[in-house]
Structures are given as structure tokens and as C-alpha cells.
PDB file of C-alpha atoms and ligand atoms in Angstrom:
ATOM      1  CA  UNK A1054     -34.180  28.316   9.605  1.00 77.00           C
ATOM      2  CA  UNK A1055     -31.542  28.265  12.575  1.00 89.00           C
ATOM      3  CA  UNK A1056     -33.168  25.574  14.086  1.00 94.00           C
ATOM      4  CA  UNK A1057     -33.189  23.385  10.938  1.00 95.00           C
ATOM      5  CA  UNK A1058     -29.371  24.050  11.187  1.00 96.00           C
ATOM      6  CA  UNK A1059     -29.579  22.977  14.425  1.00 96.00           C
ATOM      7  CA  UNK A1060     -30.813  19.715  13.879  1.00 96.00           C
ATOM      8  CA  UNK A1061     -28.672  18.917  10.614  1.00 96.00           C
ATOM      9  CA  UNK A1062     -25.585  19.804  12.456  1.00 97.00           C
ATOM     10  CA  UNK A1063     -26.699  17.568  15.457  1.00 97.00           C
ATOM     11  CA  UNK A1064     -27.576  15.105  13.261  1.00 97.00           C
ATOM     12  CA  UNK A1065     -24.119  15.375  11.115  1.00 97.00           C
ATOM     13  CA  UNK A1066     -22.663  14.818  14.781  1.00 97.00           C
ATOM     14  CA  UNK A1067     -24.706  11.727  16.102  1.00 97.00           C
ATOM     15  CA  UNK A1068     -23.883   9.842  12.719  1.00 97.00           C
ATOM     16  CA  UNK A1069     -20.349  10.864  12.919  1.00 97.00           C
ATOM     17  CA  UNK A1070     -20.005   9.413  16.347  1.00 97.00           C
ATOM     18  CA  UNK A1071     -22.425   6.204  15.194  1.00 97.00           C
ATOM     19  CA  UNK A1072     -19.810   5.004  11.920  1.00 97.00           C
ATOM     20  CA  UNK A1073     -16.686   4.940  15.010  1.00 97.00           C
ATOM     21  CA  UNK A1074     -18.402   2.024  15.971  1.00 96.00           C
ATOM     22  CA  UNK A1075     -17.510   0.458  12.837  1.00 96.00           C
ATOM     23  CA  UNK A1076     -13.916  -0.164  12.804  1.00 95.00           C
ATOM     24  CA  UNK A1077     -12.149  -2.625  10.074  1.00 96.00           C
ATOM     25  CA  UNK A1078     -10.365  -5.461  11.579  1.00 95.00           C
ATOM     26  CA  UNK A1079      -6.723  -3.709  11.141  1.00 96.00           C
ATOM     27  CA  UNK A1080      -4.986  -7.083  12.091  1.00 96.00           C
ATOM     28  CA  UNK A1081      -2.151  -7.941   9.696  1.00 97.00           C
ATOM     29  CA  UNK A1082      -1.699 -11.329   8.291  1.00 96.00           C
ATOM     30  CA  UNK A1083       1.090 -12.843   9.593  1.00 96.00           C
ATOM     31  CA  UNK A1084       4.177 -13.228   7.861  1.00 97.00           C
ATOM     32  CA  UNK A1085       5.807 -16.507   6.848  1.00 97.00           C
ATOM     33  CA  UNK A1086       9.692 -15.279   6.083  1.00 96.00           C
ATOM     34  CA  UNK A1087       9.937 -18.054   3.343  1.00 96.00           C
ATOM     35  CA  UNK A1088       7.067 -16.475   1.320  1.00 97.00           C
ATOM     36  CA  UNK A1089       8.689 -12.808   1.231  1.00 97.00           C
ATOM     37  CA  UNK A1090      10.161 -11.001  -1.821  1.00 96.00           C
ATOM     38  CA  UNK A1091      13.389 -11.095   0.299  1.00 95.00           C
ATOM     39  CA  UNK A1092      13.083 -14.880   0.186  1.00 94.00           C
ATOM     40  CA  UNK A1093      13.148 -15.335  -3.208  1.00 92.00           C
ATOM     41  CA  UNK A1094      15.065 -12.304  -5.232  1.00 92.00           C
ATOM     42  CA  UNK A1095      17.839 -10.479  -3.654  1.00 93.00           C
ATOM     43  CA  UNK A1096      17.017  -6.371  -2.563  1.00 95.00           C
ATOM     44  CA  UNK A1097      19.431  -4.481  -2.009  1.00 95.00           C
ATOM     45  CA  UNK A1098      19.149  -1.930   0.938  1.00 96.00           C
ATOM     46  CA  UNK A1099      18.475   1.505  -0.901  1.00 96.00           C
ATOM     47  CA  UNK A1100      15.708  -0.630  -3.223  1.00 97.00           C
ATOM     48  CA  UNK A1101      14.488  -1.597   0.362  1.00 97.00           C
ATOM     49  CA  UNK A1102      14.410   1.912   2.070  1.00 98.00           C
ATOM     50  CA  UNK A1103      12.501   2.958  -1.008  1.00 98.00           C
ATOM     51  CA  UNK A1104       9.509  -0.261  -0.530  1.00 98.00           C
ATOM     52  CA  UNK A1105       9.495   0.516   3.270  1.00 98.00           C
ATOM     53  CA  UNK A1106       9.453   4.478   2.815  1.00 97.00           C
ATOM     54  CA  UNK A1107       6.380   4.562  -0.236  1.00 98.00           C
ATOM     55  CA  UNK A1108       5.115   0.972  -0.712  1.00 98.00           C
ATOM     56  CA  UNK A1109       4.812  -1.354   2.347  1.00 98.00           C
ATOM     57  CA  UNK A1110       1.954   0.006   3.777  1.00 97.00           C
ATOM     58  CA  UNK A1111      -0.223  -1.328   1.483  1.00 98.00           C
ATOM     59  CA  UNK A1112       2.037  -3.889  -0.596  1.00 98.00           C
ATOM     60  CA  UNK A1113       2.748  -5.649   2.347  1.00 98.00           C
ATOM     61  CA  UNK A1114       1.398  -7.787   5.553  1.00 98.00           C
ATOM     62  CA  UNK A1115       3.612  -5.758   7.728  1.00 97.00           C
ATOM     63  CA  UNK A1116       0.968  -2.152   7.431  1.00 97.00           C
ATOM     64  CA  UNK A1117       2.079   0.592  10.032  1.00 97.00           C
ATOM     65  CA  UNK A1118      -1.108   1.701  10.806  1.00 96.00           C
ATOM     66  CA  UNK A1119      -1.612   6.175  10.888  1.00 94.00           C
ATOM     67  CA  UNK A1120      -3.515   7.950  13.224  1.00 93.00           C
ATOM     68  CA  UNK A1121      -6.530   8.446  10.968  1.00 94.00           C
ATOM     69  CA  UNK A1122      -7.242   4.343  11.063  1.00 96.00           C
ATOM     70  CA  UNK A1123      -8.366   5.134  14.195  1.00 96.00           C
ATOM     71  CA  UNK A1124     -11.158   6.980  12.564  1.00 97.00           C
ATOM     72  CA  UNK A1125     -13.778   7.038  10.523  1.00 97.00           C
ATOM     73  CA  UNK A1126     -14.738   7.482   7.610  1.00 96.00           C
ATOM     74  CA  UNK A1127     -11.069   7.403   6.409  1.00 95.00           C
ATOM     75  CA  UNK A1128     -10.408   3.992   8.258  1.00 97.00           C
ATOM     76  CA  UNK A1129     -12.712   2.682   5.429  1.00 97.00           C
ATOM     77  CA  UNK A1130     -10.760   3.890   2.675  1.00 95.00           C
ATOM     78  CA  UNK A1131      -7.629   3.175   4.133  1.00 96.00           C
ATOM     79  CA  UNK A1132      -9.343  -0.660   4.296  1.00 97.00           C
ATOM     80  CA  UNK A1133     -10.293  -0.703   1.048  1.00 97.00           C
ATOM     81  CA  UNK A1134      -6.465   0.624  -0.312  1.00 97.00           C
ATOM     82  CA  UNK A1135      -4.642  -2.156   1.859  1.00 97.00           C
ATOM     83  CA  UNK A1136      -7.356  -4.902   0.852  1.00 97.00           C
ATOM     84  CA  UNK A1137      -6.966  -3.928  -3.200  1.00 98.00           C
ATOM     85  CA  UNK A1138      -3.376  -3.252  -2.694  1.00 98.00           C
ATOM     86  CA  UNK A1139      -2.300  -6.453  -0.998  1.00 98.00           C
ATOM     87  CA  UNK A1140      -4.842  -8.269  -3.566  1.00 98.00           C
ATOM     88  CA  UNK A1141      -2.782  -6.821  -6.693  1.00 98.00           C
ATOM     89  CA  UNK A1142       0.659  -6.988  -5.418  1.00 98.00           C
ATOM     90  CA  UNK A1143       1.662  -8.385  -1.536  1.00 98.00           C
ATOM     91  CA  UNK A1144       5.500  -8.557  -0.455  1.00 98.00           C
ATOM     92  CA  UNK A1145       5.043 -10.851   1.972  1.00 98.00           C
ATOM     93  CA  UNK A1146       3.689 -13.762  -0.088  1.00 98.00           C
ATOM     94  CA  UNK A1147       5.524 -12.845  -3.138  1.00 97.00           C
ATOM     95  CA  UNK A1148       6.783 -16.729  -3.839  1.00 95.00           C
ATOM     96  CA  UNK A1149       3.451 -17.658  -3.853  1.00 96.00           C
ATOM     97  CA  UNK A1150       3.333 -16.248  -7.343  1.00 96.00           C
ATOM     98  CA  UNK A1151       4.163 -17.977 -10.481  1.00 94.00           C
ATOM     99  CA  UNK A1152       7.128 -17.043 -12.160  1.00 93.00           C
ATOM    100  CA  UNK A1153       5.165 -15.558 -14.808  1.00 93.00           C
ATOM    101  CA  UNK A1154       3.501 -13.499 -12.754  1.00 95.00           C
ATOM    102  CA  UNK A1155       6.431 -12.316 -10.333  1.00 95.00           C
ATOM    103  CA  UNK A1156       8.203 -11.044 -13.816  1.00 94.00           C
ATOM    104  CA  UNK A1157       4.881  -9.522 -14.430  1.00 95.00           C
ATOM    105  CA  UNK A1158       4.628  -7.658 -11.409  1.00 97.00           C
ATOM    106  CA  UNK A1159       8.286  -6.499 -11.283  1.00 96.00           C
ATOM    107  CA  UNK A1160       7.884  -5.062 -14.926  1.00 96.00           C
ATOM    108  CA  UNK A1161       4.346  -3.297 -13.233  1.00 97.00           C
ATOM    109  CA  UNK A1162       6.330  -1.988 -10.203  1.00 98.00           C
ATOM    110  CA  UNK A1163       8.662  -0.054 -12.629  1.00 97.00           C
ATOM    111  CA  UNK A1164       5.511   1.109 -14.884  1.00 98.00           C
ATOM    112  CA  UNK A1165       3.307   2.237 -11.919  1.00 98.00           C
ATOM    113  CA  UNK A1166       5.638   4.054 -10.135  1.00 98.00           C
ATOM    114  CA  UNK A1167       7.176   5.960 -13.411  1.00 97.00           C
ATOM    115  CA  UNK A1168       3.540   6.921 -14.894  1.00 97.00           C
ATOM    116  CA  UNK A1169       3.359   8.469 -11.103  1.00 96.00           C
ATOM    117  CA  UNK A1170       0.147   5.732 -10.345  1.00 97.00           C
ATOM    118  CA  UNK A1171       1.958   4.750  -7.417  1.00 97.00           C
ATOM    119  CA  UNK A1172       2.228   5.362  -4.382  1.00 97.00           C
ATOM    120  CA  UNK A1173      -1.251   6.168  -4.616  1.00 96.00           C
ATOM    121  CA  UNK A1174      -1.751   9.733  -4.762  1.00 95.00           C
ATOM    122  CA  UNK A1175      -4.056  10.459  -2.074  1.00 93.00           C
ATOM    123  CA  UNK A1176      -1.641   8.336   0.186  1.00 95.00           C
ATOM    124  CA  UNK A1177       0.689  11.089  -0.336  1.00 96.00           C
ATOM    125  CA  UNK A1178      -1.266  13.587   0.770  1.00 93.00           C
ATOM    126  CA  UNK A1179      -0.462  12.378   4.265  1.00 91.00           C
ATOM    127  CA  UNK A1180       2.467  10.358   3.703  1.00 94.00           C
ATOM    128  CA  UNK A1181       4.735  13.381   1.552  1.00 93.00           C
ATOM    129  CA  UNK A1182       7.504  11.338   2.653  1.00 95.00           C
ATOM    130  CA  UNK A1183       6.913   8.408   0.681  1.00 97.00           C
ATOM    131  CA  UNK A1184       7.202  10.581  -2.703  1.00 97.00           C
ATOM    132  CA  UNK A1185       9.768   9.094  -4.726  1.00 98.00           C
ATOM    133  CA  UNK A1186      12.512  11.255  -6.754  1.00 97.00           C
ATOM    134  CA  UNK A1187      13.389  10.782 -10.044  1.00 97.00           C
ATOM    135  CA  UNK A1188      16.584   9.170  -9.042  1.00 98.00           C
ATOM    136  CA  UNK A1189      14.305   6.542  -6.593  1.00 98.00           C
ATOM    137  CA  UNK A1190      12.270   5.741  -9.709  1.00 98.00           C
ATOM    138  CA  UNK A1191      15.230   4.871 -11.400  1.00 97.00           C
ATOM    139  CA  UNK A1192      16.840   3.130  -8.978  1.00 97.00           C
ATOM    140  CA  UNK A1193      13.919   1.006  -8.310  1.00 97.00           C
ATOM    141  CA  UNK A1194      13.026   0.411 -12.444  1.00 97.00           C
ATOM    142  CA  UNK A1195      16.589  -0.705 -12.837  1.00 96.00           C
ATOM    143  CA  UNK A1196      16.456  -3.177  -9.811  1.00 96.00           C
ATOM    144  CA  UNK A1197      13.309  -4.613 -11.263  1.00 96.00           C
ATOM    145  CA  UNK A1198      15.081  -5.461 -14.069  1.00 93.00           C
ATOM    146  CA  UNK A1199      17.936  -7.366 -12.903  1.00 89.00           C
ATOM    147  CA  UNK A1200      15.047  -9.105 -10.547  1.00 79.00           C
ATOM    148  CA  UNK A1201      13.031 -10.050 -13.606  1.00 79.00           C
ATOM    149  CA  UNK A1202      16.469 -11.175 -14.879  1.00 73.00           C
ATOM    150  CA  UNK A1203      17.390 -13.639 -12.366  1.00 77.00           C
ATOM    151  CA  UNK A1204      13.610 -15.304 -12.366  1.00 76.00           C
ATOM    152  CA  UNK A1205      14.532 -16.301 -15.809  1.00 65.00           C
ATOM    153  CA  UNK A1206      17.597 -17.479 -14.906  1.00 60.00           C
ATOM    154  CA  UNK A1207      16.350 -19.892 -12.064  1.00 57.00           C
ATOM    155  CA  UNK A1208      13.033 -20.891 -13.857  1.00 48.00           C
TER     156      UNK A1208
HETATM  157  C1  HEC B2478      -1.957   3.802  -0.149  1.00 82.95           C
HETATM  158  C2  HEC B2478      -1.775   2.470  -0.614  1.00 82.95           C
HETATM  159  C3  HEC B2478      -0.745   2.172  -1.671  1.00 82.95           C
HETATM  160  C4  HEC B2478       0.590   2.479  -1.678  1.00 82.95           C
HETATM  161  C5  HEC B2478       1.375   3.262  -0.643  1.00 82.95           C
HETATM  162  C6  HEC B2478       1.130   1.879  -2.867  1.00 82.95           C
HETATM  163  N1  HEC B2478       0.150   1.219  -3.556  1.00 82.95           N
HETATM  164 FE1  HEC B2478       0.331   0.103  -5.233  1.00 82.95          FE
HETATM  165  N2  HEC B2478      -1.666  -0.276  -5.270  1.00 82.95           N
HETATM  166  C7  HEC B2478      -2.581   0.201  -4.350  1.00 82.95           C
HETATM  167  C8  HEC B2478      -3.920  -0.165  -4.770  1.00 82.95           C
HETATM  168  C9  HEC B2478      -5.198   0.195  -4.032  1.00 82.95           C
HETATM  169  C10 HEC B2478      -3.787  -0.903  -5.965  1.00 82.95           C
HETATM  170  C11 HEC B2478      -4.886  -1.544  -6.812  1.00 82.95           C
HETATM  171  C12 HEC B2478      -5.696  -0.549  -7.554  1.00 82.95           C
HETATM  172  C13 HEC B2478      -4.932   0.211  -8.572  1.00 82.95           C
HETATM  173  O1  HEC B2478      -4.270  -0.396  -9.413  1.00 82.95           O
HETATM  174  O2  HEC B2478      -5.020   1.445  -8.536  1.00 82.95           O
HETATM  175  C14 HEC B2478      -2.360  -0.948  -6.247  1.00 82.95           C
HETATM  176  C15 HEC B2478      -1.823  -1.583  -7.344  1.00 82.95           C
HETATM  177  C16 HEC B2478      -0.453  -1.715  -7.574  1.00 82.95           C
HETATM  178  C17 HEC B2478       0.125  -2.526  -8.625  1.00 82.95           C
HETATM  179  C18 HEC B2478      -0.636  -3.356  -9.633  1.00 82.95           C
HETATM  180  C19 HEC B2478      -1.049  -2.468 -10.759  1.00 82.95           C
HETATM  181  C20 HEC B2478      -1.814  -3.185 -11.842  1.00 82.95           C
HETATM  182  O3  HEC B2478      -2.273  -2.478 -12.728  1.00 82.95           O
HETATM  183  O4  HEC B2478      -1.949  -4.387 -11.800  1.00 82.95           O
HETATM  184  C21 HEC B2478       1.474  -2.377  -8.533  1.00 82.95           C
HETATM  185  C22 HEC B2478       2.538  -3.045  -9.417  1.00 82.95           C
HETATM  186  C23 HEC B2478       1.743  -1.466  -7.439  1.00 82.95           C
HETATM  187  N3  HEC B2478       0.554  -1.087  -6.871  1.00 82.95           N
HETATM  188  C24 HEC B2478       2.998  -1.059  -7.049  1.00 82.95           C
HETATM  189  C25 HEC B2478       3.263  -0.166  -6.011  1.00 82.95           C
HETATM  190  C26 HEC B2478       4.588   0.290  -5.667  1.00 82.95           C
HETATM  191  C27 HEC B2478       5.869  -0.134  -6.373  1.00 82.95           C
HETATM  192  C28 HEC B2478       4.442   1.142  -4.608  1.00 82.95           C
HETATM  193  C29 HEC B2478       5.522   1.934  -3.912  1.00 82.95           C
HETATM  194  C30 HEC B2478       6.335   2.785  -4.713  1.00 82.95           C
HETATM  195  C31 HEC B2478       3.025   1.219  -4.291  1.00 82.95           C
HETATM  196  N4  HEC B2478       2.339   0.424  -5.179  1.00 82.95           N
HETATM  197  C32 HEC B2478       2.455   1.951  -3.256  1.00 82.95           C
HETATM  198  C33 HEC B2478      -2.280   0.885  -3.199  1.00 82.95           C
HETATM  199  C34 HEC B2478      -1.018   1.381  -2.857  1.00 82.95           C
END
């Protein structure tokens, strides 16, 4: 019986040390400044602090990279959050969207954040920091109104 322990702790080891040689490709996307949300609607500095505090790492091209993408297994999920992320909503190419769609996801940014969806939960597990007060949510929800506003205006 201790030696079966033996071996499945060994063995928990060697495959532990195997998956390290699997690292994602944690290179971001460069960033074309004409393409950014910055370019195109106008964000005040506190709306700001609150995207880089709680959503940039994974809303953006511009990822700060923790510790733990160094390792794996969580440098998988981490992957996975930035690739889904970046795929539903990305900063940085934010006037690629229609104007439909960058209403769209400025009325989502409001809803996702109030409902407590986002930032994702387990990302705040690490990242207590980026937890947003209720006087962030409303400061953000308000901005993405007078954003949606002013795509209207210029459409
Ligand atoms: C740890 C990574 C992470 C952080 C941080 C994060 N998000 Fe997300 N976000 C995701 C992922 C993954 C998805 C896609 C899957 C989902 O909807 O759960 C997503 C989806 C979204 C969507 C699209 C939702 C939909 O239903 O279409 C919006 C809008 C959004 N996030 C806004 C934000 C805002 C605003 C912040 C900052 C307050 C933020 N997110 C922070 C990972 C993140």
C-alpha cells in the first residue's frame, strides 16, 4: 500500500513536470493605436483606471502577464480566458466593430459588470484588486451610456 503511494505520487510529479513543457504562446497582438476604444469614443481617466485595474487583461492586446502563466496547468486556463475574452470583447481593435455592435457591447459592459459576471470571478481570486465598488459600476454604466450616445450621434 505505501509503495502504491509511492508510485502515484511519483507519477503525479513526472506529469506535473511533463505539461511545463507545454506553454501557450503568451505573445500579445500588437496594437494599432487607430483601432483602440480610445481612438474612437472619448474615456475619461477614472473610466480608464477602472478598464486597466479589472478588465484589460483579458479585454485587451496589451495582457500583463501573472506569475502563474509561467505555469501549468493554470497557464491553460489563463489561455483559454484571454483567447474567449479578447474573442467577445477586445479594446484594442474596438473600431473594427460595427456601430451596431460597439453600442451592443457598451450596453454588455454595463450589464456584465452589474450582474457581477465580470471581471470573471475566478480572476479575482488572484487579482482582489480588480473588484469593482458599487460606485465603479456606476461610474462605468453611466460612461457607457454617454459612449453609446455619441455612436449614434456620429453614425
Ligand atoms: C480573467 C479574464 C477576464 C476579465 C478580467 C474580464 N473579462 Fe470579460 N470576458 C471574459 C471571458 C472569458 C468572456 C467570454 C465568456 C463569458 O461571457 O463568460 C468575457 C466576456 C465579456 C463580455 C461579453 C459578454 C457577452 O455575453 O457577450 C463583456 C461585455 C465583458 N466580458 C466585459 C468585461 C468588463 C467590462 C470587464 C472589466 C470590468 C471584464 N469583462 C473583465 C474574461 C474576462
Amino acid at each position: 500500500m505505501k509503495k502504491a503511494l509511492k508510485i502515484i505520487a511519483i507519477l503525479i510529479v513526472l506529469v506535473f513536470v511533463v505539461i511545463q513543457f507545454f506553454r501557450p504562446d503568451f505573445t500579445n497582438p500588437p496594437v494599432n493605436q487607430a483601432e483602440t476604444l480610445q481612438a474612437a469614443v472619448e474615456v475619461p481617466e477614472n473610466v480608464q483606471a477602472i478598464l486597466n485595474r479589472s478588465c484589460s487583461d483579458c479585454h485587451t492586446n496589451e495582457t500583463k502577464y501573472p506569475w502563474y502563466s509561467k505555469i501549468q496547468p493554470s497557464a491553460w486556463f489563463l489561455d483559454d480566458h484571454i483567447k474567449m475574452g479578447r474573442g467577445e470583447l477586445n479594446l484594442s481593435v474596438w473600431k473594427t466593430y460595427e456601430p451596431q455592435r460597439q453600442r451592443r457591447k457598451l450596453s454588455e459592459m454595463c450589464d456584465e459588470v452589474k450582474g457581477g459576471y465580470m471581471p470573471l470571478p475566478s480572476y479575482l481570486w488572484i487579482h482582489w484588486n480588480a473588484k469593482l465598488s458599487e460606485a465603479e459600476i456606476k461610474t462605468l454604466c453611466d460612461w457607457t451610456e454617454t459612449g453609446s450616445a455619441k455612436i449614434v450621434e456620429t453614425k
